[in-house]
Coordinates of C-alpha atoms in Angstrom, one line a residue:
M1 CA -18.8 -7.1 33.5
S2 CA -17.7 -8.8 30.6
I3 CA -17.2 -6.9 27.0
N4 CA -19.8 -7.8 25.1
I5 CA -19.0 -7.2 21.2
L6 CA -21.5 -7.3 18.4
L7 CA -20.8 -7.8 14.8
C8 CA -24.1 -6.7 12.7
A9 CA -24.3 -7.0 8.9
I10 CA -27.2 -5.5 6.6
N11 CA -27.5 -7.4 3.5
A12 CA -28.6 -6.1 0.4
K13 CA -31.4 -9.3 0.3
F14 CA -33.1 -11.5 2.9
I15 CA -31.3 -14.6 0.7
H16 CA -27.9 -13.1 1.1
S17 CA -25.5 -13.9 3.5
S18 CA -22.1 -12.2 5.2
L19 CA -19.1 -13.6 4.7
A20 CA -17.3 -10.4 6.2
L21 CA -18.8 -11.0 9.5
R22 CA -18.3 -14.8 9.6
S23 CA -14.5 -14.1 8.5
L24 CA -13.9 -11.4 11.1
Y25 CA -15.7 -14.0 13.7
A26 CA -13.4 -16.9 12.5
N27 CA -10.2 -15.2 12.6
A28 CA -10.6 -13.8 16.2
T29 CA -10.5 -17.0 18.1
E30 CA -9.5 -16.0 21.2
Y31 CA -12.1 -13.7 21.4
A32 CA -15.2 -15.9 20.4
S33 CA -16.7 -15.7 23.6
Y34 CA -16.9 -12.4 23.5
I35 CA -18.4 -11.8 20.2
D36 CA -21.9 -12.5 19.1
M37 CA -23.6 -11.6 15.3
L38 CA -26.5 -10.5 13.8
E39 CA -27.7 -10.6 10.3
F40 CA -30.5 -8.2 8.4
S41 CA -31.4 -6.8 5.3
I42 CA -32.0 -3.3 4.2
N43 CA -36.0 -4.7 3.8
N44 CA -35.8 -4.5 7.8
S45 CA -36.9 -1.3 9.1
S46 CA -34.8 0.8 11.1
D47 CA -36.8 0.4 14.1
F48 CA -36.6 -3.7 14.2
I49 CA -32.8 -3.1 13.7
I50 CA -32.1 -1.0 16.2
K51 CA -34.2 -2.9 18.9
E52 CA -32.6 -5.9 17.9
L53 CA -29.3 -4.3 18.9
Y54 CA -30.2 -2.9 21.9
S55 CA -31.9 -5.9 23.0
K56 CA -27.9 -7.6 23.0
S57 CA -26.6 -4.7 25.1
P58 CA -23.5 -4.3 23.6
Q59 CA -20.9 -2.2 24.2
V60 CA -18.9 -2.4 20.8
L61 CA -21.3 -2.5 17.8
C62 CA -19.4 -3.6 14.8
F63 CA -20.9 -2.6 11.3
S64 CA -20.2 -3.6 7.7
C65 CA -20.4 -1.1 5.6
Y66 CA -21.3 -0.9 1.8
I67 CA -23.2 0.8 -0.5
W68 CA -25.9 -0.9 -0.7
N69 CA -26.6 -0.4 3.1
I70 CA -24.7 2.8 4.4
G71 CA -27.5 5.1 4.5
L72 CA -29.5 2.9 6.8
V73 CA -26.1 2.2 8.9
K74 CA -25.5 5.9 9.6
E75 CA -29.2 6.1 10.2
I76 CA -28.9 3.4 12.9
A77 CA -25.5 4.4 14.2
G78 CA -26.9 7.9 14.9
I79 CA -29.6 6.5 16.6
I80 CA -27.7 4.3 19.0
K81 CA -25.0 7.2 19.7
K82 CA -28.0 9.3 21.3
I83 CA -29.5 6.4 23.2
S84 CA -26.6 4.7 24.2
P85 CA -23.4 7.1 23.7
E86 CA -21.2 4.9 26.1
I87 CA -21.3 2.1 23.3
K88 CA -18.1 2.2 21.0
I89 CA -19.1 1.9 17.4
V90 CA -17.0 0.6 14.6
M91 CA -17.3 -0.1 10.9
G92 CA -15.6 -1.1 8.3
G93 CA -15.8 -2.2 4.7
P94 CA -15.4 -0.4 1.3
E95 CA -17.7 2.4 1.9
V96 CA -15.9 3.6 4.7
S97 CA -12.2 3.1 4.2
F98 CA -11.3 6.1 2.0
P99 CA -10.8 9.3 3.1
P100 CA -11.9 12.3 4.7
F101 CA -13.7 9.7 7.3
E102 CA -16.5 11.8 7.7
I103 CA -18.5 9.9 9.3
L104 CA -16.2 9.7 12.1
G105 CA -17.3 11.4 15.2
E106 CA -21.0 11.6 14.7
F107 CA -22.1 8.0 13.4
A108 CA -18.2 6.0 14.4
D109 CA -15.7 6.2 16.8
I110 CA -13.4 3.7 15.0
I111 CA -12.9 2.7 11.3
V112 CA -11.2 -0.1 10.3
L113 CA -8.7 0.2 7.0
G114 CA -9.0 -2.3 4.2
E115 CA -8.9 -6.1 5.2
G116 CA -10.3 -6.6 8.9
E117 CA -9.3 -10.1 10.3
G118 CA -6.1 -8.6 12.0
V119 CA -7.0 -5.5 12.5
F120 CA -10.3 -6.7 14.3
N121 CA -8.5 -9.1 16.6
E122 CA -6.4 -6.6 17.7
L123 CA -9.3 -4.4 18.5
C124 CA -11.1 -6.9 20.2
E125 CA -7.8 -7.2 22.8
Y126 CA -7.9 -3.2 22.9
F127 CA -11.6 -3.4 24.5
I128 CA -11.2 -7.1 26.2
K129 CA -7.6 -6.4 27.8
G130 CA -7.2 -2.8 27.4
M131 CA -4.0 -3.5 25.1
P132 CA -2.3 -2.3 23.0
E133 CA -2.7 1.1 22.9
I134 CA -5.1 2.2 20.4
S135 CA -2.2 4.7 18.8
K136 CA -0.4 1.2 18.1
I137 CA -3.4 -0.6 16.7
K138 CA -2.6 -0.7 12.8
G139 CA -5.4 -0.5 9.8
I140 CA -7.3 2.0 11.9
A141 CA -8.8 5.2 11.5
Y142 CA -10.8 7.0 15.1
Y143 CA -11.9 9.5 16.4
W144 CA -11.1 10.3 20.3
E145 CA -11.0 13.5 22.4
R146 CA -8.5 15.2 20.0
G147 CA -10.3 14.8 16.8
I148 CA -9.4 12.0 14.2
T149 CA -6.8 10.1 14.0
V150 CA -5.5 7.8 11.1
N151 CA -3.1 5.0 12.1
E152 CA -0.2 3.3 10.1
L153 CA -1.9 0.9 7.3
S154 CA -2.2 -3.2 8.3
P155 CA -0.3 -5.3 6.4
L156 CA -2.2 -7.6 4.1
P157 CA -2.5 -11.2 5.2
D158 CA -1.2 -14.4 4.2
L159 CA -4.8 -15.7 3.0
N160 CA -3.4 -19.4 4.3
S161 CA -3.3 -18.0 7.6
L162 CA -6.7 -17.3 8.0
V163 CA -9.6 -19.5 9.5
F164 CA -12.3 -20.3 7.1
P165 CA -15.0 -19.1 8.2
Y166 CA -17.4 -21.7 7.7
K167 CA -17.0 -24.0 10.6
N168 CA -20.9 -24.7 10.7
L169 CA -23.7 -23.3 8.4
D170 CA -25.9 -22.3 11.4
G171 CA -28.1 -20.0 10.3
L172 CA -27.5 -20.0 6.3
T173 CA -30.4 -22.4 5.4
N174 CA -31.7 -21.8 2.0
K175 CA -29.3 -18.5 1.9
I176 CA -26.4 -18.3 -0.8
I177 CA -22.9 -18.7 0.6
Y178 CA -20.3 -16.5 -0.5
Y179 CA -16.6 -18.0 -0.8
E180 CA -13.0 -16.5 -1.8
S181 CA -10.2 -18.4 -2.6
S182 CA -8.2 -15.3 -3.9
R183 CA -8.1 -11.4 -2.9
G184 CA -7.2 -8.5 -5.2
C185 CA -7.4 -8.5 -9.0
P186 CA -4.8 -8.4 -11.9
F187 CA -6.3 -5.2 -14.0
S188 CA -6.9 -1.9 -13.5
C189 CA -10.4 -0.8 -14.5
A190 CA -11.2 3.2 -13.6
Y191 CA -14.6 2.4 -12.0
C192 CA -13.8 -0.6 -9.4
I193 CA -11.8 -0.3 -6.2
S194 CA -10.3 -4.1 -6.7
S195 CA -7.4 -2.7 -8.4
I196 CA -6.3 -0.4 -5.7
T197 CA -3.8 -3.6 -4.5
R198 CA -2.8 -4.6 -8.5
S199 CA -2.0 -7.8 -7.3
V200 CA -3.5 -11.2 -6.5
R201 CA -3.4 -12.6 -3.5
F202 CA -4.3 -16.4 -3.8
L203 CA -5.3 -19.1 -1.2
D204 CA -3.6 -22.7 -1.4
I205 CA -5.8 -24.6 -3.9
D206 CA -5.4 -27.9 -1.3
I207 CA -7.3 -25.9 1.2
T208 CA -9.5 -24.4 -1.5
K209 CA -10.5 -28.0 -2.2
E210 CA -11.1 -29.0 1.0
H211 CA -13.3 -25.9 1.3
I212 CA -14.9 -26.8 -1.8
N213 CA -15.2 -30.4 -0.5
F214 CA -17.3 -28.9 3.0
F215 CA -20.0 -27.4 0.7
L216 CA -20.7 -30.5 -1.6
K217 CA -20.8 -32.6 1.8
N218 CA -23.1 -30.1 3.4
K219 CA -25.1 -29.7 -0.1
V220 CA -24.7 -25.9 -0.1
K221 CA -27.4 -25.1 -2.7
L222 CA -25.3 -22.1 -4.3
I223 CA -21.6 -21.0 -3.8
K224 CA -20.7 -17.4 -5.0
F225 CA -17.0 -17.3 -5.5
V226 CA -16.3 -13.3 -4.8
D227 CA -13.0 -13.8 -6.5
R228 CA -12.8 -10.7 -8.7
T229 CA -11.3 -12.2 -12.0
F230 CA -11.3 -15.6 -11.0
N231 CA -9.8 -17.1 -13.9
C232 CA -6.6 -15.1 -14.1
D233 CA -4.3 -17.8 -13.4
A234 CA -5.9 -20.0 -15.9
E235 CA -4.4 -23.4 -14.4
R236 CA -5.7 -22.7 -11.4
A237 CA -8.9 -22.4 -12.4
L238 CA -8.8 -25.3 -14.7
E239 CA -7.6 -27.3 -11.9
I240 CA -10.4 -26.1 -9.3
W241 CA -13.4 -26.5 -12.0
K242 CA -11.7 -29.9 -12.6
Y243 CA -12.6 -30.9 -9.0
I244 CA -15.7 -29.5 -8.8
I245 CA -16.8 -31.5 -11.6
A246 CA -15.3 -35.1 -10.3
N247 CA -17.3 -34.7 -6.9
D248 CA -20.2 -33.0 -8.1
N249 CA -23.2 -33.8 -5.6
N250 CA -25.8 -33.0 -8.1
L251 CA -27.3 -30.7 -5.9
S252 CA -24.5 -27.6 -5.4
S253 CA -24.2 -25.1 -8.0
F254 CA -20.9 -22.7 -8.4
H255 CA -21.1 -19.1 -9.3
F256 CA -18.0 -17.5 -10.9
E257 CA -17.1 -14.2 -12.3
I258 CA -14.7 -14.8 -14.5
G259 CA -12.9 -12.7 -17.6
A260 CA -14.1 -14.2 -20.9
D261 CA -11.5 -13.4 -22.9
L262 CA -9.1 -15.2 -20.3
L263 CA -10.8 -18.7 -20.6
I264 CA -8.4 -21.4 -23.0
E265 CA -9.1 -24.5 -24.4
E266 CA -8.4 -26.6 -22.1
H267 CA -11.4 -25.2 -19.8
I268 CA -13.9 -25.3 -22.6
D269 CA -13.2 -29.1 -22.8
L270 CA -13.7 -29.5 -19.3
L271 CA -16.7 -27.2 -18.8
R272 CA -18.5 -29.9 -21.8
E273 CA -18.4 -32.3 -19.0
A274 CA -20.1 -30.7 -16.3
R275 CA -24.0 -31.2 -14.9
P276 CA -26.4 -28.5 -16.4
G277 CA -26.7 -26.0 -13.5
L278 CA -23.1 -26.9 -11.7
I279 CA -21.2 -23.9 -13.1
Q280 CA -22.6 -20.7 -13.0
F281 CA -20.2 -17.9 -14.9
E282 CA -20.8 -13.5 -14.3
M283 CA -18.6 -11.9 -17.1
G284 CA -18.4 -8.4 -17.1
V285 CA -18.2 -6.6 -21.2
Q286 CA -19.1 -3.4 -19.5
S287 CA -19.1 -1.5 -22.8
T288 CA -17.8 -2.5 -26.9
N289 CA -16.7 0.6 -27.5
P290 CA -13.1 0.3 -27.7
N291 CA -12.6 4.2 -27.0
T292 CA -14.6 3.7 -23.4
L293 CA -12.5 0.7 -23.0
K294 CA -9.2 2.2 -23.0
E295 CA -10.4 5.2 -21.2
I296 CA -11.2 3.1 -18.1
C297 CA -8.4 1.2 -18.4
R298 CA -10.1 -2.4 -19.6
A299 CA -8.2 -4.4 -21.7
S300 CA -10.5 -7.3 -23.0
D301 CA -9.9 -8.7 -26.4
M302 CA -13.0 -8.7 -27.4
E303 CA -12.9 -10.7 -30.8
K304 CA -11.4 -13.8 -27.4
L305 CA -14.5 -12.7 -25.7
Y306 CA -17.2 -12.9 -28.6
E307 CA -15.9 -16.1 -29.6
N308 CA -15.3 -17.6 -26.1
V309 CA -19.3 -16.8 -25.1
A310 CA -20.0 -17.9 -28.4
K311 CA -18.6 -21.6 -27.1
I312 CA -19.5 -21.8 -23.3
K313 CA -23.2 -20.9 -24.9
A314 CA -23.0 -23.8 -27.2
L315 CA -22.0 -26.1 -24.6
D316 CA -25.8 -25.3 -23.1
N317 CA -24.7 -26.6 -19.7
I318 CA -23.6 -23.3 -18.0
H319 CA -26.0 -20.3 -16.7
L320 CA -24.4 -17.3 -18.6
H321 CA -24.5 -14.4 -16.8
L322 CA -23.7 -10.7 -18.9
D323 CA -23.2 -7.7 -17.4
L324 CA -22.8 -3.6 -18.9
I325 CA -22.8 -0.2 -17.6
A326 CA -24.1 2.6 -19.0
G327 CA -22.6 6.0 -18.0
L328 CA -18.6 5.3 -18.8
P329 CA -16.8 7.6 -20.6
F330 CA -17.3 8.1 -24.4
E331 CA -20.3 6.4 -24.1
S332 CA -23.5 8.1 -25.9
F333 CA -26.9 6.6 -25.7
N334 CA -26.0 5.7 -29.3
S335 CA -23.1 4.0 -28.2
F336 CA -24.4 1.6 -25.8
K337 CA -27.3 0.6 -27.8
K338 CA -24.4 -0.8 -30.0
S339 CA -22.6 -2.3 -27.0
F340 CA -26.4 -3.5 -25.8
N341 CA -27.0 -5.2 -29.2
D342 CA -23.5 -6.8 -29.6
C343 CA -23.9 -8.4 -25.7
F344 CA -27.6 -9.2 -26.4
D345 CA -26.6 -11.0 -30.0
L346 CA -24.7 -13.4 -27.8
R347 CA -27.9 -14.8 -26.2
P348 CA -26.9 -14.7 -22.2
D349 CA -29.3 -16.2 -20.4
M350 CA -28.9 -13.0 -18.2
L351 CA -27.9 -9.6 -19.6
Q352 CA -27.7 -6.9 -16.7
L353 CA -27.7 -3.5 -17.9
G354 CA -26.0 -1.6 -14.7
F355 CA -25.4 2.0 -14.3
L356 CA -22.0 3.6 -13.5
K357 CA -21.3 4.1 -9.7
L358 CA -18.8 6.6 -8.4
L359 CA -17.0 4.1 -6.2
K360 CA -15.2 5.8 -2.9
G361 CA -11.5 5.2 -3.8
S362 CA -12.1 4.1 -7.5
D363 CA -9.7 6.1 -10.6
L364 CA -13.4 7.4 -11.6
R365 CA -14.7 9.0 -9.1
L366 CA -11.4 10.6 -8.8
S367 CA -10.9 12.0 -12.6
A368 CA -14.9 12.6 -12.9
D369 CA -14.7 16.1 -13.9
K370 CA -12.9 15.4 -16.7
Y371 CA -15.6 13.4 -18.2
G372 CA -18.0 15.7 -17.0
I373 CA -19.4 13.2 -14.9
K374 CA -22.2 14.2 -12.1
Y375 CA -23.2 11.9 -9.7
R376 CA -25.8 11.6 -6.4
D377 CA -24.0 12.7 -2.9
S378 CA -25.3 9.7 -1.7
A379 CA -24.8 6.0 -1.9
P380 CA -24.6 4.3 -4.2
Y381 CA -23.0 7.7 -5.9
E382 CA -25.2 6.2 -9.4
V383 CA -24.5 8.9 -12.6
L384 CA -26.7 11.7 -13.5
F385 CA -25.1 12.9 -16.9
T386 CA -21.8 12.7 -18.3
N387 CA -20.7 14.6 -21.4
H388 CA -21.6 12.0 -23.5
I389 CA -25.1 11.2 -22.6
N390 CA -27.7 13.3 -20.7
F391 CA -29.7 12.6 -17.7
H392 CA -32.8 12.2 -20.2
E393 CA -31.2 9.6 -22.0
L394 CA -29.7 7.7 -19.1
I395 CA -34.0 7.6 -17.7
K396 CA -34.8 5.9 -21.5
L397 CA -32.2 3.4 -20.4
K398 CA -33.7 2.6 -17.3
D399 CA -36.6 2.1 -18.7
V400 CA -35.1 -0.2 -21.2
E401 CA -33.6 -2.4 -18.2
H402 CA -36.9 -2.5 -16.4
I403 CA -38.4 -4.6 -19.8
L404 CA -35.1 -6.4 -19.9
E405 CA -35.8 -8.0 -16.4
I406 CA -39.3 -8.9 -16.9
Y407 CA -39.4 -10.0 -20.2
Y408 CA -35.6 -11.6 -20.9
N409 CA -33.9 -12.3 -17.8
S410 CA -37.0 -13.7 -16.0
G411 CA -36.9 -16.8 -19.2
I412 CA -40.6 -16.8 -19.0
F413 CA -41.0 -15.4 -22.5
I414 CA -38.9 -17.7 -24.3
A415 CA -40.9 -18.5 -27.3
T416 CA -42.8 -14.8 -27.8
L417 CA -39.6 -12.8 -27.5
E418 CA -37.8 -15.0 -30.5
Y419 CA -40.6 -13.8 -32.8
A420 CA -40.7 -9.7 -31.1
L421 CA -36.8 -9.7 -31.7
K422 CA -37.4 -10.9 -35.8
I423 CA -40.1 -7.8 -36.5
F424 CA -37.6 -5.3 -35.0
D425 CA -34.0 -4.6 -36.6
T426 CA -32.5 -4.9 -32.9
A427 CA -32.8 -6.1 -30.2
F428 CA -32.7 -2.9 -28.5
D429 CA -35.2 -1.3 -30.7
F430 CA -37.5 -4.0 -29.6
F431 CA -36.8 -3.4 -25.7
Y432 CA -37.1 0.3 -26.5
N433 CA -39.8 0.9 -28.0
F434 CA -42.0 -1.5 -25.6
S435 CA -40.4 0.5 -22.7
V436 CA -42.2 3.7 -24.3
F437 CA -45.3 2.1 -24.5
W438 CA -45.2 1.1 -21.2
N439 CA -44.5 4.2 -19.7
K440 CA -47.3 6.3 -22.1
E441 CA -49.7 3.5 -20.7
G442 CA -48.9 4.1 -17.6
F443 CA -47.8 0.8 -16.4
H444 CA -44.6 1.9 -14.9
K445 CA -46.9 3.7 -12.0
M446 CA -47.5 0.2 -10.3
P447 CA -46.3 -3.7 -9.8
H448 CA -48.0 -6.4 -12.2
S449 CA -49.0 -10.0 -12.1
R450 CA -47.0 -12.3 -14.0
Q451 CA -50.4 -12.4 -15.7
K452 CA -50.6 -9.2 -16.1
H453 CA -47.2 -9.3 -18.0
Y454 CA -48.7 -11.6 -20.8
E455 CA -51.8 -9.2 -21.1
I456 CA -49.5 -5.9 -21.6
L457 CA -46.9 -7.5 -24.3
F458 CA -50.7 -8.7 -25.9
Q459 CA -51.8 -5.2 -26.1
Y460 CA -48.2 -3.5 -27.2
F461 CA -48.3 -6.4 -30.1
S462 CA -51.9 -5.7 -30.9
G463 CA -51.2 -1.8 -31.5
L464 CA -47.9 -3.2 -34.1
E465 CA -49.4 -3.5 -38.0
R466 CA -46.5 -5.7 -38.7
A467 CA -47.6 -8.2 -35.8
D468 CA -49.3 -11.7 -36.6
I469 CA -51.5 -11.7 -33.9
P470 CA -53.2 -15.0 -34.4
F471 CA -49.5 -16.2 -34.0
I472 CA -48.9 -14.1 -31.0
K473 CA -51.3 -15.7 -29.2
D474 CA -50.4 -19.3 -29.5
L475 CA -46.6 -18.0 -28.7
L476 CA -48.2 -16.4 -25.5
K477 CA -50.0 -19.5 -24.6
F478 CA -47.5 -21.6 -25.2
D479 CA -45.1 -19.4 -22.9
M480 CA -47.8 -19.4 -20.2
F481 CA -47.6 -22.9 -20.2
M482 CA -43.6 -23.6 -20.4
N483 CA -44.2 -21.7 -16.7
E484 CA -47.0 -23.0 -14.9
N485 CA -50.3 -25.1 -15.4
V486 CA -52.6 -22.3 -16.3
K487 CA -56.2 -23.2 -15.4
N488 CA -58.0 -20.5 -16.5
L489 CA -56.7 -18.6 -19.5
P490 CA -57.4 -15.1 -19.5
Y491 CA -60.2 -13.7 -22.0
W492 CA -57.9 -12.2 -24.7
L493 CA -57.0 -16.2 -25.2
P494 CA -59.5 -18.9 -27.1
K495 CA -59.9 -21.6 -24.9
T496 CA -59.6 -25.1 -26.2
D497 CA -62.8 -27.4 -26.1
Y498 CA -61.6 -30.7 -24.6
T499 CA -64.9 -32.3 -24.8
P500 CA -64.5 -34.4 -28.3
I501 CA -61.3 -35.7 -26.9
I502 CA -61.5 -36.6 -23.5
G503 CA -61.5 -40.0 -23.6
Q504 CA -58.5 -39.3 -25.6
I505 CA -57.0 -37.9 -23.1
T506 CA -57.9 -40.4 -20.3
G507 CA -56.6 -43.0 -22.6
F508 CA -53.5 -41.5 -23.5
F509 CA -52.1 -40.6 -19.7
A510 CA -53.5 -44.8 -19.1
N511 CA -51.4 -45.7 -21.8
E512 CA -48.2 -48.0 -20.3
N513 CA -45.9 -46.7 -23.5
N514 CA -46.8 -43.4 -22.6
R515 CA -46.1 -43.3 -19.0
E516 CA -42.9 -44.9 -20.0
M517 CA -42.1 -42.6 -22.3
Y518 CA -43.0 -38.9 -21.1
F519 CA -43.4 -39.8 -16.9
S520 CA -40.8 -41.7 -16.4
K521 CA -39.4 -39.0 -13.3
L522 CA -43.5 -39.0 -12.7
S523 CA -44.3 -42.9 -11.9
E524 CA -45.5 -42.5 -8.4
Y525 CA -48.5 -41.0 -9.9
S526 CA -51.9 -42.4 -11.1
P527 CA -52.9 -42.0 -14.5
K528 CA -55.5 -39.2 -12.8
Q529 CA -53.0 -37.9 -11.2
L530 CA -50.6 -37.0 -14.0
S531 CA -53.6 -35.2 -15.9
R532 CA -53.7 -32.9 -13.0
I533 CA -50.1 -32.3 -12.7
C534 CA -49.5 -32.3 -16.6
H535 CA -51.2 -30.8 -19.2
I536 CA -52.6 -31.2 -22.7
E537 CA -53.1 -28.3 -25.1
R538 CA -53.9 -27.6 -28.7
F539 CA -52.0 -24.8 -30.9
N540 CA -52.5 -24.1 -34.0
Y541 CA -48.5 -23.3 -34.7
N542 CA -45.9 -25.9 -34.4
I543 CA -44.5 -23.9 -31.4
L544 CA -41.5 -26.5 -30.9
D545 CA -39.9 -25.9 -34.6
W546 CA -40.6 -22.2 -34.1
I547 CA -38.3 -22.3 -31.1
N548 CA -35.8 -24.8 -32.1
F549 CA -35.6 -23.5 -36.0
G550 CA -37.6 -20.7 -36.4
K551 CA -39.9 -22.0 -38.3
K552 CA -43.4 -20.6 -38.3
E553 CA -45.8 -23.0 -39.6
F554 CA -49.5 -23.4 -39.8
S555 CA -49.9 -26.6 -38.2
P556 CA -52.8 -27.8 -35.7
N557 CA -51.1 -30.1 -33.1
Y558 CA -51.2 -30.8 -29.4
C559 CA -48.6 -30.2 -26.9
L560 CA -48.1 -31.5 -23.7
F561 CA -46.1 -30.0 -21.2
V562 CA -44.7 -31.9 -18.0
Y563 CA -43.7 -30.3 -15.0
E564 CA -41.0 -32.1 -13.3
K565 CA -39.3 -30.6 -10.2
L566 CA -36.4 -28.6 -11.6
K567 CA -38.0 -27.5 -15.0
T568 CA -41.0 -28.1 -17.5
K569 CA -40.7 -30.4 -20.4
V570 CA -43.0 -30.4 -23.8
Y571 CA -43.4 -32.7 -26.5
T572 CA -46.1 -32.6 -29.8
I573 CA -48.0 -35.4 -29.2
D574 CA -51.1 -37.3 -31.6
L575 CA -54.1 -37.9 -29.8

């Protein structure tokens, strides 16, 4: 009977894909005929996953383990151990690569330590050919009859020797493609395990370009580079971005995690040429408290960071995502409030409010007692409280995070949010006070539709004495039509009476000059069709002047909303 080796990934979301599995498979070329792969998401039930795995009748079952899936992996592996104890279970990934290897025996027979391509290849040889002896395979810990044994670590592979993990894109339609052109990190942030090696190995830049070209030719929608700090080598980053811009296919987008303070003027000048949507940046700020940054060994030039984020934002063609971490040493509630406002004032497209995870192998986990950090015993090991911030305060920040996701990161409430920010002293004050109202009214107890989110925000403003309700109604109505062609306005918004102007509207859509000016990308539609897929709405205030110049003026007008494929365009028009 031939050996069947099954690789299994359980991703955080359906849209995600597993780079680890594909790299293991691609680099076990000699044994490819013995290997199969299955991918799931954490939203799949354990019953479903077990059924699918069992149907493959594996002799060796391999799991890729992370903080987001380890609980489900252990549940599944434990059941597999009971129903098919003869199956050998191998686990790898950052969640199982550090002592004391407590999962060995009960859940796993073998753990792959660190980078796994070469180790997995040897394990395939061991299971298929019976060689080499398991005691001679570097880079594993294993549980045999005599208990746990930890072998010598395997040397790190030369990235240029590894096989490209994407020979084809089978099964990856509409999925995010993950790609790495380097491993390791030059920095030593105490909360991160990428810094353990304290060095970076780069893939040859010409090979990297070949891989990028493969993605471009295959019109992959989103390629996420998982390099920990992509621009730590400024010249290398410049050359790769230059290649991507020069070979743009007008469809693909590339996502990079970068150090904002490491950007140089040549980067900014080059990025000015990028098509809007081609490049996305994620920048980890984590905190703006200098004592916190020093304590977690995060060497950031904050002045340079602020300056570079402002420059990237001014380009108006790069999607910008900033990260914060609550629960770090010396970061109190008020200190975090300042960090939040410092970052929000930069107006990124997304501001992620994350919470400290005490990752296995990280320096901060090892020194948690020093800062009074208490955290959950199970993955993802999230902070509960510290010497500097208590549990109640972290719960408050969780509420702020929820409101931030709905009302800022969604990008849906652009006009209304600008008003909210102007009637509060700081952005944090608005999000915090709104979150208090949200919980007090019980809105946290169930999910809500987008239309309900508009209504809740209106209810909140209605309780504020300083709020200009007629203006807010116009702002909310504008945001609604910017995001969808609303057919029925909610009860709390006045309806526009189109009866007196129906003739002007019909004539507007039929006018050839208007068709050329406003509907050039919708030229295949007739005037009647255009009147259905686009929308004209009356406003009492000039909302475009408000968005562009912060100018609040009572000036009755009509706005045309043109719903193109990728975005909505809006114009003030005369009827």
